[in-house]
Amino acid sequence: MGGDFAPREIVKGVMLAHDEVRAQLILVGLQDQLNALMPQRPPNVEVVHASEVIGMEDKPIEAIRKKKDNSLSRCVELVKEGHADAVVSAGNTGAATAASLLSWRQMTGVHRPAIATSMPNKHGHFLLLDAGASPDIEPEQIVEFALMGRAYAQTVLGRHEPKVHLINMGEEPGKGSAFAKQAYTLLEKFPWFAGNIEGKDLPTAPLDVVVCDAFVGNIILKTAEGIAEYIFSELRSAATANALTKVGFLPVRSKLRPLSKKLDYAEYGGSPLLGLNHLCTICHGRSNAKAIMNAIKGTDRALTNGLIEKIRRAFSEV
């Protein structure tokens, strides 16, 4: 029931994904609305009724407490009760994070959860975390984010020995704030730490995992989204300005299609909330059916490849 185009695009996304995953898919929300959108429901799609909805404008904790039968909390409880294995939501990010954290709690060794977002660059894509879950942390949590990010990169992205970079205002050791310096000191004890990286190098450097606090990570994410939308908006305006520019733009269009696909958030689906005892995938608020489909497929892949256990092993080894 969450997202700018819910529930229609959510249901359409489930219908696109249902025959591409082996999982049973459960739609949670206002039963009548959901059933009306699926006149022919596939056998591996189920509907569970929840009478209330947390809106994008609601304050997360307050809404969870007041709306006892909200669809987000019901999803989380289905996982806790063993009726489901993971949650995918395009709704209120704060509410999804809070509901999951309150019900599932953190894994042993994890103090703060992190949202891990796949970011495109010249060499394919890399993982950025935290992208929005924990803005106020201690330097020790940066190490936790690194461990979780490496586990995800190995398990889901197929990276053999992923390296970790720390976002900073300079590449040299000793650069940045007291927080960044202390985080660097903690990270450099690990052989997989590759040092600092500046924001300007994120689009071009070969990267696996980049770590920072959620305040910095979310600004990076939203700025990148805005720049991509601006560039393509300007290109479309220039290409349709007059008949001459339309003709001149035709040879370029085929070259831009792969780039447009690479920068499309729908290709990446959603971002996993890492560090809890179960998996919650958080999608963009304006997710369309394609984004929901890819989020479901990515979550299914993470479960199949044993992501949660991989993270637990990483912490037990440390």
PDB file of C-alpha atoms in Angstrom, residues 19-299:
ATOM      1  CA  ASP A  19       6.728 -16.444 -12.607  1.00  0.00           C
ATOM      2  CA  GLU A  20      10.403 -15.402 -12.305  1.00  0.00           C
ATOM      3  CA  VAL A  21      10.855 -16.377  -8.654  1.00  0.00           C
ATOM      4  CA  ARG A  22      10.161 -19.643  -6.870  1.00  0.00           C
ATOM      5  CA  ALA A  23       8.853 -17.832  -3.792  1.00  0.00           C
ATOM      6  CA  GLN A  24       5.276 -17.423  -2.636  1.00  0.00           C
ATOM      7  CA  LEU A  25       4.454 -13.709  -2.896  1.00  0.00           C
ATOM      8  CA  ILE A  26       2.177 -12.108  -0.299  1.00  0.00           C
ATOM      9  CA  LEU A  27       0.484  -8.774  -0.910  1.00  0.00           C
ATOM     10  CA  VAL A  28      -0.487  -7.082   2.358  1.00  0.00           C
ATOM     11  CA  GLY A  29      -3.027  -4.269   2.487  1.00  0.00           C
ATOM     12  CA  LEU A  30      -6.637  -3.357   1.796  1.00  0.00           C
ATOM     13  CA  GLN A  31      -7.940  -6.685   0.534  1.00  0.00           C
ATOM     14  CA  ASP A  32     -10.751  -5.377  -1.673  1.00  0.00           C
ATOM     15  CA  GLN A  33      -8.462  -2.973  -3.511  1.00  0.00           C
ATOM     16  CA  LEU A  34      -5.780  -5.591  -4.061  1.00  0.00           C
ATOM     17  CA  ASN A  35      -8.183  -8.288  -5.269  1.00  0.00           C
ATOM     18  CA  ALA A  36      -9.842  -5.824  -7.658  1.00  0.00           C
ATOM     19  CA  LEU A  37      -6.473  -5.303  -9.353  1.00  0.00           C
ATOM     20  CA  MET A  38      -5.985  -9.060  -9.822  1.00  0.00           C
ATOM     21  CA  PRO A  39      -9.056 -10.549 -11.507  1.00  0.00           C
ATOM     22  CA  GLN A  40      -6.971 -13.662 -12.205  1.00  0.00           C
ATOM     23  CA  ARG A  41      -4.631 -14.174  -9.259  1.00  0.00           C
ATOM     24  CA  PRO A  42      -1.723 -16.599  -9.844  1.00  0.00           C
ATOM     25  CA  PRO A  43      -1.506 -19.569  -7.430  1.00  0.00           C
ATOM     26  CA  ASN A  44       1.779 -18.314  -5.905  1.00  0.00           C
ATOM     27  CA  VAL A  45       0.326 -14.879  -5.037  1.00  0.00           C
ATOM     28  CA  GLU A  46      -1.571 -14.477  -1.770  1.00  0.00           C
ATOM     29  CA  VAL A  47      -3.427 -11.515  -0.220  1.00  0.00           C
ATOM     30  CA  VAL A  48      -3.367 -10.757   3.511  1.00  0.00           C
ATOM     31  CA  HIS A  49      -5.714  -8.047   4.757  1.00  0.00           C
ATOM     32  CA  ALA A  50      -4.517  -5.032   6.775  1.00  0.00           C
ATOM     33  CA  SER A  51      -7.086  -2.325   7.475  1.00  0.00           C
ATOM     34  CA  GLU A  52      -4.747   0.675   7.890  1.00  0.00           C
ATOM     35  CA  VAL A  53      -2.020   2.362   5.837  1.00  0.00           C
ATOM     36  CA  ILE A  54       0.982   4.450   6.918  1.00  0.00           C
ATOM     37  CA  GLY A  55       1.259   7.439   4.590  1.00  0.00           C
ATOM     38  CA  MET A  56       4.465   8.970   3.275  1.00  0.00           C
ATOM     39  CA  GLU A  57       3.767  12.076   5.383  1.00  0.00           C
ATOM     40  CA  ASP A  58       3.202  10.157   8.644  1.00  0.00           C
ATOM     41  CA  LYS A  59       5.723  10.267  11.472  1.00  0.00           C
ATOM     42  CA  PRO A  60       7.065   6.683  11.590  1.00  0.00           C
ATOM     43  CA  ILE A  61       7.001   5.771  15.299  1.00  0.00           C
ATOM     44  CA  GLU A  62       3.780   7.661  15.974  1.00  0.00           C
ATOM     45  CA  ALA A  63       2.052   6.001  13.002  1.00  0.00           C
ATOM     46  CA  ILE A  64       3.205   2.515  14.014  1.00  0.00           C
ATOM     47  CA  ARG A  65       1.785   3.012  17.504  1.00  0.00           C
ATOM     48  CA  LYS A  66      -1.522   4.605  16.485  1.00  0.00           C
ATOM     49  CA  LYS A  67      -2.286   2.485  13.407  1.00  0.00           C
ATOM     50  CA  LYS A  68      -2.042  -0.945  14.964  1.00  0.00           C
ATOM     51  CA  ASP A  69      -3.284  -2.801  11.872  1.00  0.00           C
ATOM     52  CA  ASN A  70      -1.107  -1.010   9.310  1.00  0.00           C
ATOM     53  CA  SER A  71       0.149  -2.973   6.303  1.00  0.00           C
ATOM     54  CA  LEU A  72       3.865  -2.364   7.014  1.00  0.00           C
ATOM     55  CA  SER A  73       3.736  -3.723  10.557  1.00  0.00           C
ATOM     56  CA  ARG A  74       1.656  -6.667   9.349  1.00  0.00           C
ATOM     57  CA  CYS A  75       4.346  -7.503   6.766  1.00  0.00           C
ATOM     58  CA  VAL A  76       7.034  -7.392   9.427  1.00  0.00           C
ATOM     59  CA  GLU A  77       4.986  -9.592  11.765  1.00  0.00           C
ATOM     60  CA  LEU A  78       4.434 -12.186   9.024  1.00  0.00           C
ATOM     61  CA  VAL A  79       8.217 -12.549   8.827  1.00  0.00           C
ATOM     62  CA  LYS A  80       8.650 -12.681  12.597  1.00  0.00           C
ATOM     63  CA  GLU A  81       5.943 -15.366  12.841  1.00  0.00           C
ATOM     64  CA  GLY A  82       7.635 -17.457  10.151  1.00  0.00           C
ATOM     65  CA  HIS A  83       4.926 -17.032   7.507  1.00  0.00           C
ATOM     66  CA  ALA A  84       7.270 -15.036   5.249  1.00  0.00           C
ATOM     67  CA  ASP A  85      11.029 -14.631   4.816  1.00  0.00           C
ATOM     68  CA  ALA A  86      11.462 -10.985   3.786  1.00  0.00           C
ATOM     69  CA  VAL A  87       9.663  -7.694   3.212  1.00  0.00           C
ATOM     70  CA  VAL A  88       9.664  -5.458   0.124  1.00  0.00           C
ATOM     71  CA  SER A  89       8.201  -1.967   0.581  1.00  0.00           C
ATOM     72  CA  ALA A  90       7.952   1.249  -1.428  1.00  0.00           C
ATOM     73  CA  GLY A  91       6.270   3.005   1.478  1.00  0.00           C
ATOM     74  CA  ASN A  92       7.460   5.329   4.219  1.00  0.00           C
ATOM     75  CA  THR A  93      11.197   4.522   4.604  1.00  0.00           C
ATOM     76  CA  GLY A  94      11.323   5.634   8.230  1.00  0.00           C
ATOM     77  CA  ALA A  95       8.327   3.462   9.099  1.00  0.00           C
ATOM     78  CA  ALA A  96       9.725   0.429   7.253  1.00  0.00           C
ATOM     79  CA  THR A  97      13.047   0.839   9.072  1.00  0.00           C
ATOM     80  CA  ALA A  98      11.447   1.430  12.473  1.00  0.00           C
ATOM     81  CA  ALA A  99       8.936  -1.432  12.183  1.00  0.00           C
ATOM     82  CA  SER A 100      11.638  -3.877  11.080  1.00  0.00           C
ATOM     83  CA  LEU A 101      14.080  -2.787  13.791  1.00  0.00           C
ATOM     84  CA  LEU A 102      11.509  -2.877  16.603  1.00  0.00           C
ATOM     85  CA  SER A 103      10.249  -6.332  15.642  1.00  0.00           C
ATOM     86  CA  TRP A 104      13.324  -8.169  14.355  1.00  0.00           C
ATOM     87  CA  ARG A 105      16.123  -6.432  16.296  1.00  0.00           C
ATOM     88  CA  GLN A 106      19.760  -6.250  15.184  1.00  0.00           C
ATOM     89  CA  MET A 107      22.049  -9.203  14.602  1.00  0.00           C
ATOM     90  CA  THR A 108      24.658  -9.923  17.246  1.00  0.00           C
ATOM     91  CA  GLY A 109      27.499  -7.462  16.745  1.00  0.00           C
ATOM     92  CA  VAL A 110      25.443  -4.931  14.783  1.00  0.00           C
ATOM     93  CA  HIS A 111      24.526  -1.710  16.578  1.00  0.00           C
ATOM     94  CA  ARG A 112      22.899   0.249  13.732  1.00  0.00           C
ATOM     95  CA  PRO A 113      21.275  -0.941  10.486  1.00  0.00           C
ATOM     96  CA  ALA A 114      22.283   0.454   7.098  1.00  0.00           C
ATOM     97  CA  ILE A 115      20.569   0.865   3.734  1.00  0.00           C
ATOM     98  CA  ALA A 116      22.798  -0.482   0.953  1.00  0.00           C
ATOM     99  CA  THR A 117      22.143   1.130  -2.435  1.00  0.00           C
ATOM    100  CA  SER A 118      23.544   0.023  -5.785  1.00  0.00           C
ATOM    101  CA  MET A 119      25.060   3.016  -7.608  1.00  0.00           C
ATOM    102  CA  PRO A 120      25.994   2.984 -11.324  1.00  0.00           C
ATOM    103  CA  ASN A 121      29.415   4.095 -12.520  1.00  0.00           C
ATOM    104  CA  LYS A 122      31.838   3.679 -15.417  1.00  0.00           C
ATOM    105  CA  HIS A 123      32.780   0.138 -14.380  1.00  0.00           C
ATOM    106  CA  GLY A 124      29.248  -1.142 -13.764  1.00  0.00           C
ATOM    107  CA  HIS A 125      27.997  -0.413 -10.265  1.00  0.00           C
ATOM    108  CA  PHE A 126      29.080  -0.331  -6.634  1.00  0.00           C
ATOM    109  CA  LEU A 127      27.386  -0.525  -3.247  1.00  0.00           C
ATOM    110  CA  LEU A 128      26.929   2.631  -1.155  1.00  0.00           C
ATOM    111  CA  LEU A 129      26.014   2.357   2.523  1.00  0.00           C
ATOM    112  CA  ASP A 130      24.580   3.812   4.610  1.00  0.00           C
ATOM    113  CA  ALA A 131      22.189   5.545   2.202  1.00  0.00           C
ATOM    114  CA  GLY A 132      19.574   6.609   4.728  1.00  0.00           C
ATOM    115  CA  ALA A 133      19.006   4.470   7.828  1.00  0.00           C
ATOM    116  CA  SER A 134      21.452   5.724  10.505  1.00  0.00           C
ATOM    117  CA  PRO A 135      22.642   9.351  10.223  1.00  0.00           C
ATOM    118  CA  ASP A 136      24.006   9.662  13.775  1.00  0.00           C
ATOM    119  CA  ILE A 137      26.584   6.963  14.401  1.00  0.00           C
ATOM    120  CA  GLU A 138      29.987   6.313  15.953  1.00  0.00           C
ATOM    121  CA  PRO A 139      33.080   5.480  13.828  1.00  0.00           C
ATOM    122  CA  GLU A 140      32.814   1.848  14.947  1.00  0.00           C
ATOM    123  CA  GLN A 141      29.560   1.538  12.984  1.00  0.00           C
ATOM    124  CA  ILE A 142      31.439   2.364   9.781  1.00  0.00           C
ATOM    125  CA  VAL A 143      33.321  -0.915  10.272  1.00  0.00           C
ATOM    126  CA  GLU A 144      29.982  -2.698  10.753  1.00  0.00           C
ATOM    127  CA  PHE A 145      28.697  -1.156   7.506  1.00  0.00           C
ATOM    128  CA  ALA A 146      31.840  -2.339   5.729  1.00  0.00           C
ATOM    129  CA  LEU A 147      31.382  -5.926   6.936  1.00  0.00           C
ATOM    130  CA  MET A 148      27.722  -5.959   5.883  1.00  0.00           C
ATOM    131  CA  GLY A 149      28.492  -4.334   2.529  1.00  0.00           C
ATOM    132  CA  ARG A 150      31.205  -6.898   1.751  1.00  0.00           C
ATOM    133  CA  ALA A 151      28.841  -9.759   2.612  1.00  0.00           C
ATOM    134  CA  TYR A 152      26.186  -8.342   0.266  1.00  0.00           C
ATOM    135  CA  ALA A 153      28.710  -7.702  -2.521  1.00  0.00           C
ATOM    136  CA  GLN A 154      29.931 -11.303  -2.287  1.00  0.00           C
ATOM    137  CA  THR A 155      26.540 -12.949  -1.926  1.00  0.00           C
ATOM    138  CA  VAL A 156      24.329 -10.926  -4.260  1.00  0.00           C
ATOM    139  CA  LEU A 157      26.668  -9.019  -6.595  1.00  0.00           C
ATOM    140  CA  GLY A 158      29.107 -11.891  -7.094  1.00  0.00           C
ATOM    141  CA  ARG A 159      32.247  -9.943  -6.135  1.00  0.00           C
ATOM    142  CA  HIS A 160      34.969 -12.406  -5.085  1.00  0.00           C
ATOM    143  CA  GLU A 161      37.115 -10.283  -2.746  1.00  0.00           C
ATOM    144  CA  PRO A 162      35.343  -6.918  -2.513  1.00  0.00           C
ATOM    145  CA  LYS A 163      37.333  -3.880  -1.432  1.00  0.00           C
ATOM    146  CA  VAL A 164      35.936  -1.123   0.780  1.00  0.00           C
ATOM    147  CA  HIS A 165      36.507   2.633   0.376  1.00  0.00           C
ATOM    148  CA  LEU A 166      35.664   5.374   2.870  1.00  0.00           C
ATOM    149  CA  ILE A 167      34.076   8.606   1.594  1.00  0.00           C
ATOM    150  CA  ASN A 168      36.250  11.554   2.562  1.00  0.00           C
ATOM    151  CA  MET A 169      37.250  15.046   1.438  1.00  0.00           C
ATOM    152  CA  GLY A 170      40.691  13.812   0.386  1.00  0.00           C
ATOM    153  CA  GLU A 171      42.423  10.560  -0.533  1.00  0.00           C
ATOM    154  CA  GLU A 172      45.313  10.850   1.906  1.00  0.00           C
ATOM    155  CA  PRO A 173      45.209   9.328   5.398  1.00  0.00           C
ATOM    156  CA  GLY A 174      44.633  12.016   8.005  1.00  0.00           C
ATOM    157  CA  LYS A 175      42.178  13.978   5.853  1.00  0.00           C
ATOM    158  CA  GLY A 176      38.652  14.897   6.913  1.00  0.00           C
ATOM    159  CA  SER A 177      36.748  15.337  10.147  1.00  0.00           C
ATOM    160  CA  ALA A 178      37.592  13.723  13.472  1.00  0.00           C
ATOM    161  CA  PHE A 179      34.881  11.158  12.680  1.00  0.00           C
ATOM    162  CA  ALA A 180      36.418  10.276   9.301  1.00  0.00           C
ATOM    163  CA  LYS A 181      39.929  10.054  10.746  1.00  0.00           C
ATOM    164  CA  GLN A 182      38.837   7.680  13.487  1.00  0.00           C
ATOM    165  CA  ALA A 183      36.849   5.567  11.015  1.00  0.00           C
ATOM    166  CA  TYR A 184      39.937   5.362   8.795  1.00  0.00           C
ATOM    167  CA  THR A 185      42.081   4.205  11.734  1.00  0.00           C
ATOM    168  CA  LEU A 186      39.602   1.413  12.490  1.00  0.00           C
ATOM    169  CA  LEU A 187      39.225   0.333   8.864  1.00  0.00           C
ATOM    170  CA  GLU A 188      42.925   0.238   8.015  1.00  0.00           C
ATOM    171  CA  LYS A 189      43.339  -2.819  10.274  1.00  0.00           C
ATOM    172  CA  PHE A 190      41.558  -4.907   7.627  1.00  0.00           C
ATOM    173  CA  PRO A 191      43.265  -6.185   4.441  1.00  0.00           C
ATOM    174  CA  TRP A 192      40.201  -5.422   2.323  1.00  0.00           C
ATOM    175  CA  PHE A 193      40.231  -1.677   3.123  1.00  0.00           C
ATOM    176  CA  ALA A 194      41.281   0.335   0.058  1.00  0.00           C
ATOM    177  CA  GLY A 195      41.510   3.808   1.650  1.00  0.00           C
ATOM    178  CA  ASN A 196      39.665   7.102   1.222  1.00  0.00           C
ATOM    179  CA  ILE A 197      37.810   8.148  -1.905  1.00  0.00           C
ATOM    180  CA  GLU A 198      36.530  11.579  -2.902  1.00  0.00           C
ATOM    181  CA  GLY A 199      33.044  12.199  -4.241  1.00  0.00           C
ATOM    182  CA  LYS A 200      34.379  13.209  -7.664  1.00  0.00           C
ATOM    183  CA  ASP A 201      35.844   9.725  -8.186  1.00  0.00           C
ATOM    184  CA  LEU A 202      32.655   7.754  -7.458  1.00  0.00           C
ATOM    185  CA  PRO A 203      31.468   7.837 -11.103  1.00  0.00           C
ATOM    186  CA  THR A 204      34.808   6.714 -12.601  1.00  0.00           C
ATOM    187  CA  ALA A 205      36.814   4.563 -10.156  1.00  0.00           C
ATOM    188  CA  PRO A 206      36.550   0.743 -10.042  1.00  0.00           C
ATOM    189  CA  LEU A 207      34.674   0.220  -6.760  1.00  0.00           C
ATOM    190  CA  ASP A 208      32.966  -2.551  -4.810  1.00  0.00           C
ATOM    191  CA  VAL A 209      31.743  -1.019  -1.522  1.00  0.00           C
ATOM    192  CA  VAL A 210      31.786   2.604  -0.332  1.00  0.00           C
ATOM    193  CA  VAL A 211      30.917   3.423   3.294  1.00  0.00           C
ATOM    194  CA  CYS A 212      29.796   6.587   5.097  1.00  0.00           C
ATOM    195  CA  ASP A 213      27.143   7.704   7.573  1.00  0.00           C
ATOM    196  CA  ALA A 214      23.545   8.027   6.348  1.00  0.00           C
ATOM    197  CA  PHE A 215      23.618  11.839   6.316  1.00  0.00           C
ATOM    198  CA  VAL A 216      26.433  11.877   3.753  1.00  0.00           C
ATOM    199  CA  GLY A 217      25.195   8.778   1.908  1.00  0.00           C
ATOM    200  CA  ASN A 218      21.678  10.080   1.374  1.00  0.00           C
ATOM    201  CA  ILE A 219      22.974  13.410   0.057  1.00  0.00           C
ATOM    202  CA  ILE A 220      25.226  11.555  -2.410  1.00  0.00           C
ATOM    203  CA  LEU A 221      22.305   9.387  -3.538  1.00  0.00           C
ATOM    204  CA  LYS A 222      19.796  12.231  -3.968  1.00  0.00           C
ATOM    205  CA  THR A 223      22.363  14.492  -5.681  1.00  0.00           C
ATOM    206  CA  ALA A 224      23.247  11.736  -8.157  1.00  0.00           C
ATOM    207  CA  GLU A 225      19.549  11.148  -8.909  1.00  0.00           C
ATOM    208  CA  GLY A 226      18.974  14.863  -9.438  1.00  0.00           C
ATOM    209  CA  ILE A 227      21.990  15.301 -11.730  1.00  0.00           C
ATOM    210  CA  ALA A 228      20.967  12.295 -13.859  1.00  0.00           C
ATOM    211  CA  GLU A 229      17.406  13.625 -14.229  1.00  0.00           C
ATOM    212  CA  TYR A 230      18.690  17.113 -15.060  1.00  0.00           C
ATOM    213  CA  ILE A 231      21.082  15.884 -17.760  1.00  0.00           C
ATOM    214  CA  PHE A 232      18.456  13.764 -19.508  1.00  0.00           C
ATOM    215  CA  SER A 233      15.872  16.524 -19.226  1.00  0.00           C
ATOM    216  CA  GLU A 234      18.279  18.962 -20.921  1.00  0.00           C
ATOM    217  CA  LEU A 235      19.092  16.430 -23.640  1.00  0.00           C
ATOM    218  CA  ARG A 236      15.393  15.829 -24.341  1.00  0.00           C
ATOM    219  CA  SER A 237      14.732  19.578 -24.505  1.00  0.00           C
ATOM    220  CA  ALA A 238      17.647  20.134 -26.876  1.00  0.00           C
ATOM    221  CA  ALA A 239      16.648  17.183 -29.056  1.00  0.00           C
ATOM    222  CA  THR A 240      13.072  18.406 -29.528  1.00  0.00           C
ATOM    223  CA  ALA A 241      13.791  22.129 -29.879  1.00  0.00           C
ATOM    224  CA  ASN A 242      13.229  22.149 -33.646  1.00  0.00           C
ATOM    225  CA  ALA A 243      13.204  19.879 -36.698  1.00  0.00           C
ATOM    226  CA  LEU A 244      16.930  20.351 -37.348  1.00  0.00           C
ATOM    227  CA  THR A 245      18.027  19.330 -33.861  1.00  0.00           C
ATOM    228  CA  LYS A 246      15.658  16.338 -33.984  1.00  0.00           C
ATOM    229  CA  VAL A 247      17.420  15.045 -37.097  1.00  0.00           C
ATOM    230  CA  GLY A 248      20.847  15.754 -35.633  1.00  0.00           C
ATOM    231  CA  PHE A 249      19.984  13.925 -32.442  1.00  0.00           C
ATOM    232  CA  LEU A 250      18.921  10.654 -34.116  1.00  0.00           C
ATOM    233  CA  PRO A 251      22.461   9.157 -34.424  1.00  0.00           C
ATOM    234  CA  VAL A 252      23.128   9.941 -30.762  1.00  0.00           C
ATOM    235  CA  ARG A 253      19.923   8.404 -29.425  1.00  0.00           C
ATOM    236  CA  SER A 254      21.042   4.782 -29.800  1.00  0.00           C
ATOM    237  CA  LYS A 255      24.260   5.589 -27.902  1.00  0.00           C
ATOM    238  CA  LEU A 256      22.327   7.161 -25.032  1.00  0.00           C
ATOM    239  CA  ARG A 257      19.889   4.257 -24.536  1.00  0.00           C
ATOM    240  CA  PRO A 258      22.371   2.036 -22.617  1.00  0.00           C
ATOM    241  CA  LEU A 259      23.331   5.006 -20.428  1.00  0.00           C
ATOM    242  CA  SER A 260      19.680   5.823 -19.765  1.00  0.00           C
ATOM    243  CA  LYS A 261      19.066   2.214 -18.716  1.00  0.00           C
ATOM    244  CA  LYS A 262      22.134   2.250 -16.459  1.00  0.00           C
ATOM    245  CA  LEU A 263      20.931   5.399 -14.677  1.00  0.00           C
ATOM    246  CA  ASP A 264      17.325   4.209 -14.314  1.00  0.00           C
ATOM    247  CA  TYR A 265      16.566   3.487 -10.635  1.00  0.00           C
ATOM    248  CA  ALA A 266      13.960   0.920 -11.727  1.00  0.00           C
ATOM    249  CA  GLU A 267      16.747  -1.324 -13.028  1.00  0.00           C
ATOM    250  CA  TYR A 268      18.089  -1.707  -9.475  1.00  0.00           C
ATOM    251  CA  GLY A 269      14.722  -2.288  -7.791  1.00  0.00           C
ATOM    252  CA  GLY A 270      15.295  -1.575  -4.130  1.00  0.00           C
ATOM    253  CA  SER A 271      17.906  -1.225  -1.417  1.00  0.00           C
ATOM    254  CA  PRO A 272      18.296  -3.823   1.350  1.00  0.00           C
ATOM    255  CA  LEU A 273      18.207  -2.740   4.979  1.00  0.00           C
ATOM    256  CA  LEU A 274      21.164  -4.670   6.401  1.00  0.00           C
ATOM    257  CA  GLY A 275      22.020  -5.583   9.977  1.00  0.00           C
ATOM    258  CA  LEU A 276      18.708  -6.999  11.195  1.00  0.00           C
ATOM    259  CA  ASN A 277      17.775 -10.635  11.788  1.00  0.00           C
ATOM    260  CA  HIS A 278      15.609 -10.637   8.659  1.00  0.00           C
ATOM    261  CA  LEU A 279      15.699  -8.850   5.317  1.00  0.00           C
ATOM    262  CA  CYS A 280      13.728  -5.734   4.357  1.00  0.00           C
ATOM    263  CA  THR A 281      14.149  -4.265   0.867  1.00  0.00           C
ATOM    264  CA  ILE A 282      13.265  -0.580   0.639  1.00  0.00           C
ATOM    265  CA  CYS A 283      12.147   0.751  -2.743  1.00  0.00           C
ATOM    266  CA  HIS A 284      11.982   4.293  -4.077  1.00  0.00           C
ATOM    267  CA  GLY A 285       8.724   6.070  -3.238  1.00  0.00           C
ATOM    268  CA  ARG A 286       7.968   6.570  -6.918  1.00  0.00           C
ATOM    269  CA  SER A 287       8.690   2.958  -7.851  1.00  0.00           C
ATOM    270  CA  ASN A 288       6.896   1.650 -10.929  1.00  0.00           C
ATOM    271  CA  ALA A 289       6.046  -1.977 -11.703  1.00  0.00           C
ATOM    272  CA  LYS A 290       9.478  -2.633 -13.197  1.00  0.00           C
ATOM    273  CA  ALA A 291      11.216  -1.387 -10.041  1.00  0.00           C
ATOM    274  CA  ILE A 292       9.003  -3.552  -7.824  1.00  0.00           C
ATOM    275  CA  MET A 293       9.660  -6.591 -10.005  1.00  0.00           C
ATOM    276  CA  ASN A 294      13.429  -6.070  -9.783  1.00  0.00           C
ATOM    277  CA  ALA A 295      13.220  -5.492  -6.016  1.00  0.00           C
ATOM    278  CA  ILE A 296      11.392  -8.804  -5.585  1.00  0.00           C
ATOM    279  CA  LYS A 297      13.916 -10.626  -7.762  1.00  0.00           C
ATOM    280  CA  GLY A 298      16.856  -9.081  -5.890  1.00  0.00           C
ATOM    281  CA  THR A 299      15.346  -9.991  -2.516  1.00  0.00           C
TER     282      THR A 299
END
